[in-house]
Coordinates of C-alpha atoms and ligand atoms in Angstrom, one line a residue:
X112 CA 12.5 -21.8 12.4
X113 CA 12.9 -23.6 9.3
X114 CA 11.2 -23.3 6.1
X115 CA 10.2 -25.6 4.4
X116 CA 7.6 -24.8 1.3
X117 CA 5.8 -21.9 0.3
X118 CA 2.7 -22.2 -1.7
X119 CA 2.1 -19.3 -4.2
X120 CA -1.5 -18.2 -4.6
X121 CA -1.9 -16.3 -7.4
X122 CA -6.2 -15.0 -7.5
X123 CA -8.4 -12.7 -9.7
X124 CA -10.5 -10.7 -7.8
X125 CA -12.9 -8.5 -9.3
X126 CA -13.2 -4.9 -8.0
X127 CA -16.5 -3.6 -6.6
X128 CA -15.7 -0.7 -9.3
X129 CA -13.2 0.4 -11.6
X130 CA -10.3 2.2 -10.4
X131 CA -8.3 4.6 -12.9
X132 CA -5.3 6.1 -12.0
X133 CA -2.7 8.2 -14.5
X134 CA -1.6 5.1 -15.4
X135 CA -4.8 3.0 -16.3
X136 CA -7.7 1.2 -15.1
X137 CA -7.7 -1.4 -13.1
X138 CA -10.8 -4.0 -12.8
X139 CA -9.7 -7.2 -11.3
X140 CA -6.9 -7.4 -9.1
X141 CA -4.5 -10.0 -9.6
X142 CA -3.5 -11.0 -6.4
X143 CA -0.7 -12.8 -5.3
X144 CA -0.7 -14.7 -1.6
X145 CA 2.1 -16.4 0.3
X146 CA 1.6 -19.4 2.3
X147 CA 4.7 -20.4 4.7
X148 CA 5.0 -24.0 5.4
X149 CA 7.4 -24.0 8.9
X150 CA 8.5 -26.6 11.3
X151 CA 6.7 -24.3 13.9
X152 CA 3.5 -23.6 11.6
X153 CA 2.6 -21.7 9.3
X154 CA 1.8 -18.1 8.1
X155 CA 0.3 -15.9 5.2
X156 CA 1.7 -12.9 3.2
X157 CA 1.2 -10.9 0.3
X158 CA 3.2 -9.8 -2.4
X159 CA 1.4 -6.2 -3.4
X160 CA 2.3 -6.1 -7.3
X161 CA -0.2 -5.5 -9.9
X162 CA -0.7 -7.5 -13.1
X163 CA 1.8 -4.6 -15.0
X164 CA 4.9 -2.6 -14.5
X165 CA 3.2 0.8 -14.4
X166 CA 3.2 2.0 -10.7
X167 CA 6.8 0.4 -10.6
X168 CA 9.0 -1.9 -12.2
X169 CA 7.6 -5.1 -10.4
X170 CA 4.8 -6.8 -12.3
X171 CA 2.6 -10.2 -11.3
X172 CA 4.5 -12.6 -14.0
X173 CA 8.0 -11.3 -13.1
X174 CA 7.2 -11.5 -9.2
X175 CA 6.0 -15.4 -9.2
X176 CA 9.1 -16.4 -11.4
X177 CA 11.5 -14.5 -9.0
X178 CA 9.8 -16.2 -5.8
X179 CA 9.9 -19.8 -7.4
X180 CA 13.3 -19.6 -8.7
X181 CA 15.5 -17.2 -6.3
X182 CA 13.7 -15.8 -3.4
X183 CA 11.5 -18.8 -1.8
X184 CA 15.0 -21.3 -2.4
X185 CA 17.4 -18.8 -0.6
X186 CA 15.0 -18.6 2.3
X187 CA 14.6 -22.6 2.4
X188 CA 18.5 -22.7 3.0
X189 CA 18.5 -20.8 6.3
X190 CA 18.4 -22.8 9.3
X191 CA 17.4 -20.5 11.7
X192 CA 14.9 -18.3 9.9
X193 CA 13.4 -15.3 11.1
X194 CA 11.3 -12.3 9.8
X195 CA 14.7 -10.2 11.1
X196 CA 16.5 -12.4 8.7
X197 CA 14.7 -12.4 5.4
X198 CA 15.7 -9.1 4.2
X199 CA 19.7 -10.1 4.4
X200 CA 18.9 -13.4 3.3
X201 CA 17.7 -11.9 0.1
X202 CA 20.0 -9.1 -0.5
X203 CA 21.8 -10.6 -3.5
X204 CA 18.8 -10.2 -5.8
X205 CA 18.4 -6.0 -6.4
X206 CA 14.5 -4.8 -6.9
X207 CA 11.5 -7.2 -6.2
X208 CA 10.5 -5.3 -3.1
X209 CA 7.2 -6.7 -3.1
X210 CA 7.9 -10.3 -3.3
X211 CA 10.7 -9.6 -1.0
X212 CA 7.3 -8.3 1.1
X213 CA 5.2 -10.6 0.6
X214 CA 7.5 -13.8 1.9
X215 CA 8.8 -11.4 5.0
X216 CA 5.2 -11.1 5.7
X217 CA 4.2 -14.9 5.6
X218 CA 7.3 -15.5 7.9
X219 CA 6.4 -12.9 10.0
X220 CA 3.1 -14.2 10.6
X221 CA 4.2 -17.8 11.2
X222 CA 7.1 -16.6 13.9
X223 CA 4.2 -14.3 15.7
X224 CA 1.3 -17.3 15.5
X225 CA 4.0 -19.7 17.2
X226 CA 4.4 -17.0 19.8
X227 CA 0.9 -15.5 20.3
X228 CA 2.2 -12.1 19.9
X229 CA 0.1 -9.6 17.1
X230 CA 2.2 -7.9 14.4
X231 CA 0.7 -4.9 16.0
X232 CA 2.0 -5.2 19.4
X233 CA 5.4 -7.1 17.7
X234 CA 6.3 -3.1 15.6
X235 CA 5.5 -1.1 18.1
X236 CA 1.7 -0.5 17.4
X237 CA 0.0 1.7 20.0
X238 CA -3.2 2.1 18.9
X239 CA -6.3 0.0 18.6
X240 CA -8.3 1.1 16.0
X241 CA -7.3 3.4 13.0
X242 CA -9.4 6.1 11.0
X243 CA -10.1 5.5 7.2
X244 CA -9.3 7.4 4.3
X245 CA -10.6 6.6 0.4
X246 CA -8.5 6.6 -2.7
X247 CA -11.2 7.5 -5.2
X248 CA -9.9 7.0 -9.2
X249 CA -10.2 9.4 -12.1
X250 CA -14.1 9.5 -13.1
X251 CA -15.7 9.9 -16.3
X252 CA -17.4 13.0 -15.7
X253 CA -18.0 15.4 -12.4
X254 CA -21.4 14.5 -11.6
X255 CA -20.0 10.9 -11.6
X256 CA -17.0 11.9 -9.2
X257 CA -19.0 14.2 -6.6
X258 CA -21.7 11.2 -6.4
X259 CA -18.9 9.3 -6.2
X260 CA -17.4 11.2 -2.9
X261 CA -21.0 11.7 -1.5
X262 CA -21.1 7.5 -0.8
X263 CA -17.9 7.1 0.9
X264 CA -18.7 10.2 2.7
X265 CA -22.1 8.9 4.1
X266 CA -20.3 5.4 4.8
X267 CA -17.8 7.7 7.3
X268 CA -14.9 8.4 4.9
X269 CA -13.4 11.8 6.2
X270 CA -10.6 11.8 4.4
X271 CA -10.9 11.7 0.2
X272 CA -7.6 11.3 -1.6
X273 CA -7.9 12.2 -5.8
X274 CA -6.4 10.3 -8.7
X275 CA -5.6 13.4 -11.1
X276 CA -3.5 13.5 -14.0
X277 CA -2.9 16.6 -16.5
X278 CA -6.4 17.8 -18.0
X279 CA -8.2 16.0 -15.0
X280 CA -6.6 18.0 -11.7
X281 CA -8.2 21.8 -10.9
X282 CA -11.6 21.6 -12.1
X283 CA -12.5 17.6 -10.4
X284 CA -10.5 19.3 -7.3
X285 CA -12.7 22.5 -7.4
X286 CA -16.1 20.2 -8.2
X287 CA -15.6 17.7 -5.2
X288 CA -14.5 21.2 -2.9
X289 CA -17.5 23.2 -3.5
X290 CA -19.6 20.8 -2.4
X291 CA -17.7 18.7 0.5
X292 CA -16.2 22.6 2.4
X293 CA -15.0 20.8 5.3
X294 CA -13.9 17.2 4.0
X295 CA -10.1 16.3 4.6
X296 CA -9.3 16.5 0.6
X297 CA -5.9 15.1 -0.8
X298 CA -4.7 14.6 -4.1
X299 CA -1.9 11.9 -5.7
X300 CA -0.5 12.5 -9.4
X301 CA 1.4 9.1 -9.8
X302 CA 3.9 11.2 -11.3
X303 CA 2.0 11.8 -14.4
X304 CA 3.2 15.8 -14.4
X305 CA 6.9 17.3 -15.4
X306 CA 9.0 20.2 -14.4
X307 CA 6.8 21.9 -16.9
X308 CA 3.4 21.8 -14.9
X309 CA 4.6 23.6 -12.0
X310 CA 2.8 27.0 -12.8
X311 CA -0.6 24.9 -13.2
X312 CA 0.2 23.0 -10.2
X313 CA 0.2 25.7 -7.8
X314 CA -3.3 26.6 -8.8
X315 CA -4.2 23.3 -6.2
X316 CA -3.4 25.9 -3.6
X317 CA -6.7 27.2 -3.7
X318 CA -9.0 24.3 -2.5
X319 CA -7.1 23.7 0.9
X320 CA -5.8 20.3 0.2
X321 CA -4.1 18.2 3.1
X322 CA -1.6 17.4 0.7
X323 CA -0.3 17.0 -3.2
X324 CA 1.2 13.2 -3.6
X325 CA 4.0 12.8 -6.2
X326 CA 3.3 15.1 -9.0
X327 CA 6.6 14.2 -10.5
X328 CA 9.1 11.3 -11.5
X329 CA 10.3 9.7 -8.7
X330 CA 14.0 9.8 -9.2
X331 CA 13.2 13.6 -9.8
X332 CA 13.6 14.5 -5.7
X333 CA 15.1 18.8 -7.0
X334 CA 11.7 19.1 -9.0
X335 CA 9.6 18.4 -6.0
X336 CA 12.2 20.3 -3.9
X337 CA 11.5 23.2 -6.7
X338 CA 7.3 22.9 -6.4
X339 CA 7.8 22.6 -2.3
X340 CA 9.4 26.1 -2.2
X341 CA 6.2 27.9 -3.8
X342 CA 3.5 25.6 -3.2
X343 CA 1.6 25.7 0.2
X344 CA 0.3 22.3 -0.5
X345 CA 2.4 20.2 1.6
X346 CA 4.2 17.7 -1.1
X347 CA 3.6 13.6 0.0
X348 CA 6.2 11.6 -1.6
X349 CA 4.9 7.6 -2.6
X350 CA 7.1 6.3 -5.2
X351 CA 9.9 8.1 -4.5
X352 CA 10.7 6.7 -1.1
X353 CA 12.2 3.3 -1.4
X354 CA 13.9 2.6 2.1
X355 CA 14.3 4.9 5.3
X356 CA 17.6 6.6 3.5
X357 CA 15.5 7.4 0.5
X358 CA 13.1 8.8 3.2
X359 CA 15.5 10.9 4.8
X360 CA 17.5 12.0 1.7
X361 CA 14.2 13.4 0.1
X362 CA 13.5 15.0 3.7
X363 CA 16.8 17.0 3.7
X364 CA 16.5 18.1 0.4
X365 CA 13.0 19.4 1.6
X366 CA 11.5 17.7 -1.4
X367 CA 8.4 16.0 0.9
X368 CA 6.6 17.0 4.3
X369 CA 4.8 13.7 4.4
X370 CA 5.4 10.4 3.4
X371 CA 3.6 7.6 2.4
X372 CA 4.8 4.4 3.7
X373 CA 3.8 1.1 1.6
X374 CA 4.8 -2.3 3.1
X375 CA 5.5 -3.8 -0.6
X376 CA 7.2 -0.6 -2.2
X377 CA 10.0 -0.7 0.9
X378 CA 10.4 -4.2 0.9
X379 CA 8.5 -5.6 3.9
X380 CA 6.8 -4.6 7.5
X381 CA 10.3 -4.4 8.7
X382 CA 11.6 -1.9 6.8
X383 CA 8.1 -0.6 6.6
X384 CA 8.8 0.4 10.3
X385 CA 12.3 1.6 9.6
X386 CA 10.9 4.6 7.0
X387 CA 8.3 5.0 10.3
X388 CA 11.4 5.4 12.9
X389 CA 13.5 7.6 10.9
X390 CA 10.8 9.6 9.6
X391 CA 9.6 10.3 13.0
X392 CA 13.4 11.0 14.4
X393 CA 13.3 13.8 11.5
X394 CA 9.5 15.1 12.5
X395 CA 7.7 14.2 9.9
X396 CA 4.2 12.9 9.8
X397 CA 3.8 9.1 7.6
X398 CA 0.5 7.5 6.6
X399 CA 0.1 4.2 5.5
X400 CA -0.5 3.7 1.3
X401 CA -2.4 1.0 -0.3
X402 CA -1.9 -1.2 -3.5
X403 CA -5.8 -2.3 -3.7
X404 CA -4.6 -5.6 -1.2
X405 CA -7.0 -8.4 -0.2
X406 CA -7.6 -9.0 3.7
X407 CA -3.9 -10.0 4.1
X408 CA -2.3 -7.2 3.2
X409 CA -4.7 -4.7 4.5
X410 CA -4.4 -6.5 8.3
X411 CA -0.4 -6.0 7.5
X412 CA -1.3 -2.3 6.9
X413 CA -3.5 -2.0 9.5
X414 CA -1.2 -3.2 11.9
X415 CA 1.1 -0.9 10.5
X416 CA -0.6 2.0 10.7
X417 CA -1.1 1.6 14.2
X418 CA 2.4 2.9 14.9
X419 CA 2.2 6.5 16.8
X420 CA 4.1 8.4 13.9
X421 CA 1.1 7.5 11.5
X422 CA -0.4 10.4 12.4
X423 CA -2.5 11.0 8.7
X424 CA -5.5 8.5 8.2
X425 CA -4.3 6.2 5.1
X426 CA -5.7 4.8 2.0
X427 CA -6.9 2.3 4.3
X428 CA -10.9 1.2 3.5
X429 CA -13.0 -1.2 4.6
X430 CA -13.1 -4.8 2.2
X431 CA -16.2 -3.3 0.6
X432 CA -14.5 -0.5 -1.0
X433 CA -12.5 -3.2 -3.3
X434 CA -14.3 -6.8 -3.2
X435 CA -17.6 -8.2 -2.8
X436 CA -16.0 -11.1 -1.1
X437 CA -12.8 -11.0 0.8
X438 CA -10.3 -14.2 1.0
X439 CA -10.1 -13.3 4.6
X440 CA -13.0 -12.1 7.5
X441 CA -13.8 -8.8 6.0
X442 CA -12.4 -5.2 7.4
X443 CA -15.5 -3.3 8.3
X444 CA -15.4 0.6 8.5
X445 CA -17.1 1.2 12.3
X446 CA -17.5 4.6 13.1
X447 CA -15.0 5.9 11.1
X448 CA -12.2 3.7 11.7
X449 CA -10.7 -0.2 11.0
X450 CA -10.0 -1.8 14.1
X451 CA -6.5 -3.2 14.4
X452 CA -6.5 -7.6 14.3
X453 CA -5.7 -8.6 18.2
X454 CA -5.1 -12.0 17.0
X455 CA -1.6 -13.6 16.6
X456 CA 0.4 -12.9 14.0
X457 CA -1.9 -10.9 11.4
X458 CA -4.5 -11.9 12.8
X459 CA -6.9 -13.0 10.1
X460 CA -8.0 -16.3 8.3
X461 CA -8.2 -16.9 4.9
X462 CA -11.1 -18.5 3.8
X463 CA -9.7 -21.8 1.6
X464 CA -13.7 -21.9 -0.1
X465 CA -13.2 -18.4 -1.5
X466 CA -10.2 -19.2 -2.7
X467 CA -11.9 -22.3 -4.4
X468 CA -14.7 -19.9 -5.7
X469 CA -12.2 -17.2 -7.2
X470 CA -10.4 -19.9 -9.2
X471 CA -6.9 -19.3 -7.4
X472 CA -4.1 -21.1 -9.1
X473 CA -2.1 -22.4 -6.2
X474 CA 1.9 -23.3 -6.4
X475 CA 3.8 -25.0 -3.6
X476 CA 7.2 -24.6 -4.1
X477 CA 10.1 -26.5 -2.1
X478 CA 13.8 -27.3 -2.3
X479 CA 14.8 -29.6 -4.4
Ligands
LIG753 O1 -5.5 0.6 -1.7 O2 -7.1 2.0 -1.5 C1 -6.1 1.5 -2.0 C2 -5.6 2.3 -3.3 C3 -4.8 3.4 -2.8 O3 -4.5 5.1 -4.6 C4 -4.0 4.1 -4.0 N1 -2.9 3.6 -4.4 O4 -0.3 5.6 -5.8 O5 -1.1 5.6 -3.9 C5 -1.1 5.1 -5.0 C6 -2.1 4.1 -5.5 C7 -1.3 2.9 -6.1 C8 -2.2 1.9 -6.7 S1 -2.9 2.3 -8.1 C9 -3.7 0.9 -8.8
LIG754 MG1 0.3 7.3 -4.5

């Protein structure tokens, strides 16, 4: 296959509601889309940064400048290009996971339309369906957050993860507990605690949470190792695990029972599915992460999270969670679950008149 343009999409879309996190408060997500131009047609990805460096280093600005100027002309010089073959192709510029992603995922989907194979079947997927979780932000007040819980309940959420941060952890924990006994309850820091909040942390071992998602820094693998020993909490590492050796260093230092695999933090589906194998070699359970993605990225996850170590539902909701109107068909929540695109490649559309609507700024980039 040979390259030859990508357009960059960059899109506002507003979110349904606000979503705070330790880090701040997102309310339109800046998304950035990847349209392959091939000799054997094309296919769409998604580079899963937000508009600032806060949940990593990668940011929307600094992503589109790398893809125009390194990343999208590297690719255009291969002559046999393959998803296999984007990751090497790339290897001389460090960081940019994301974009890296993104472009892995547009090829991806090109090379799977051309051979009517789904990314599903293509990693390894063996289920059809999978079950929904919610990622529910830091509210203003409890009354808020328990009314909050009480929706996505009704809608078939049966899994709850909690944004907390210091001075908004035990008591929202305990609040959204008392009232939901059996609910599958989870909570994720985004590293917003140090060393020094480990007494306090271990009073989360009284609301019988499915897990505690990185409390700490994530270069900081002995401080989680240090929490792991005396909390009962299983510990979930996210920013921490960068690639499958990440994922198996922080597993042999017995600094995480669980980890969270996200397509753009890793650097694509591929290495997505590497975290997955080795992981599962080792025995320990993965679920599939979000970044707030439109209808691309979330069929990418999807199709991820069909793979038989995934074995935790993920923060995986249906469109109406995050946007009133999708860029692709929507992903609706059926009986508790997403069902898994059958469709070649990702196995979604996007929809060129919402992209019209939303004001997308649209790029295409080819060699010179
Ligand atoms: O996609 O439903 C979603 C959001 C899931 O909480 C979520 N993601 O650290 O796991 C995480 C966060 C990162 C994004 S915060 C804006
Ligand atoms: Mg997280």
């Amino acid at each position: 296959m040979k390259l030859e343009a990508v357009e960059i999409v960059r899109v506002a879309m507003p979110l349904v509601t606000p979503f705070r996190t330790s880090f701040g408060t997102t309310t339109t997500r800046e998304v950035v889309l990847l349209r392959a131009v091939t000799d054997q047609g094309e296919g769409w990805g998604e580079a899963a940064v937000h508009a600032e460096p806060f949940y990593n280093e990668e940011f929307v600005d600094a992503a589109l400048i790398v893809l125009e100027r390194f990343l999208v002309p590297m690719l255009c010089e291969l002559d046999h290009l393959t998803a296999e073959a984007v990751r090497p192709a790339l290897r001389l510029v460090k960081g940019y996971p994301a974009a890296k992603a993104g472009l892995e995922m547009a090829i991806f989907d090109a090379e799977l339309r051309a051979q009517g194979i789904s990314a599903s079947h293509a990693l390894g997927g063996v289920r059809t369906r999978v079950p929904v979780g919610v990622s529910v932000g830091i509210s203003p007040n409890l009354g808020h957050l328990v009314d909050t819980v009480e929706r996505y309940v009704e809608a078939g959420y049966a899994r709850v993860k909690l944004k907390i941060e210091p001075g908004a952890d035990l008591e929202p924990v305990a609040a959204v507990r008392e009232r939901f006994s059996d609910l599958a309850l989870q909570v994720d820091a985004n590293a917003a605690y140090g060393p020094g909040d480990h007494a306090h942390l271990l009073g989360l071992d009284t609301f019988d949470l499915v897990m505690l998602e990185q409390p700490f820094a994530r270069e900081d693998l002995a401080a989680h190792a240090t929490l792991a020993r005396e909390l009962r909490t299983p510990i979930c590492l996210d920013e921490s695990i960068t690639s499958a050796d990440l994922a198996a260093q922080a597993i042999e230092l017995e600094a995480c029972a669980i980890v969270n695999i996200k397509v753009g933090r890793v650097g694509g589906l591929l290495s997505a599915k590497a975290v997955h194998d080795r992981c599962q070699d080792l025995g320990v359970p993965v679920w599939c992460g979000g970044m707030l993605e439109s209808g691309i990225g979330r069929a990418a996850n999807v199709a991820l999270a069909s793979l038989p170590g995934f074995t935790y539902p993920g923060d995986l909701s249906g469109s109406d969670r995050y946007f009133h109107q999708d860029v692709t068909e929507p992903f609706v929540v059926e009986d508790s679950h997403l069902a898994v695109p059958e469709g070649p490649g990702l196995g979604v559309t996007v929809r060129p008149e919402v992209l019209d609507e939303l004001g997308a700024e649209r790029h295409l980039v080819r060699p010179s």
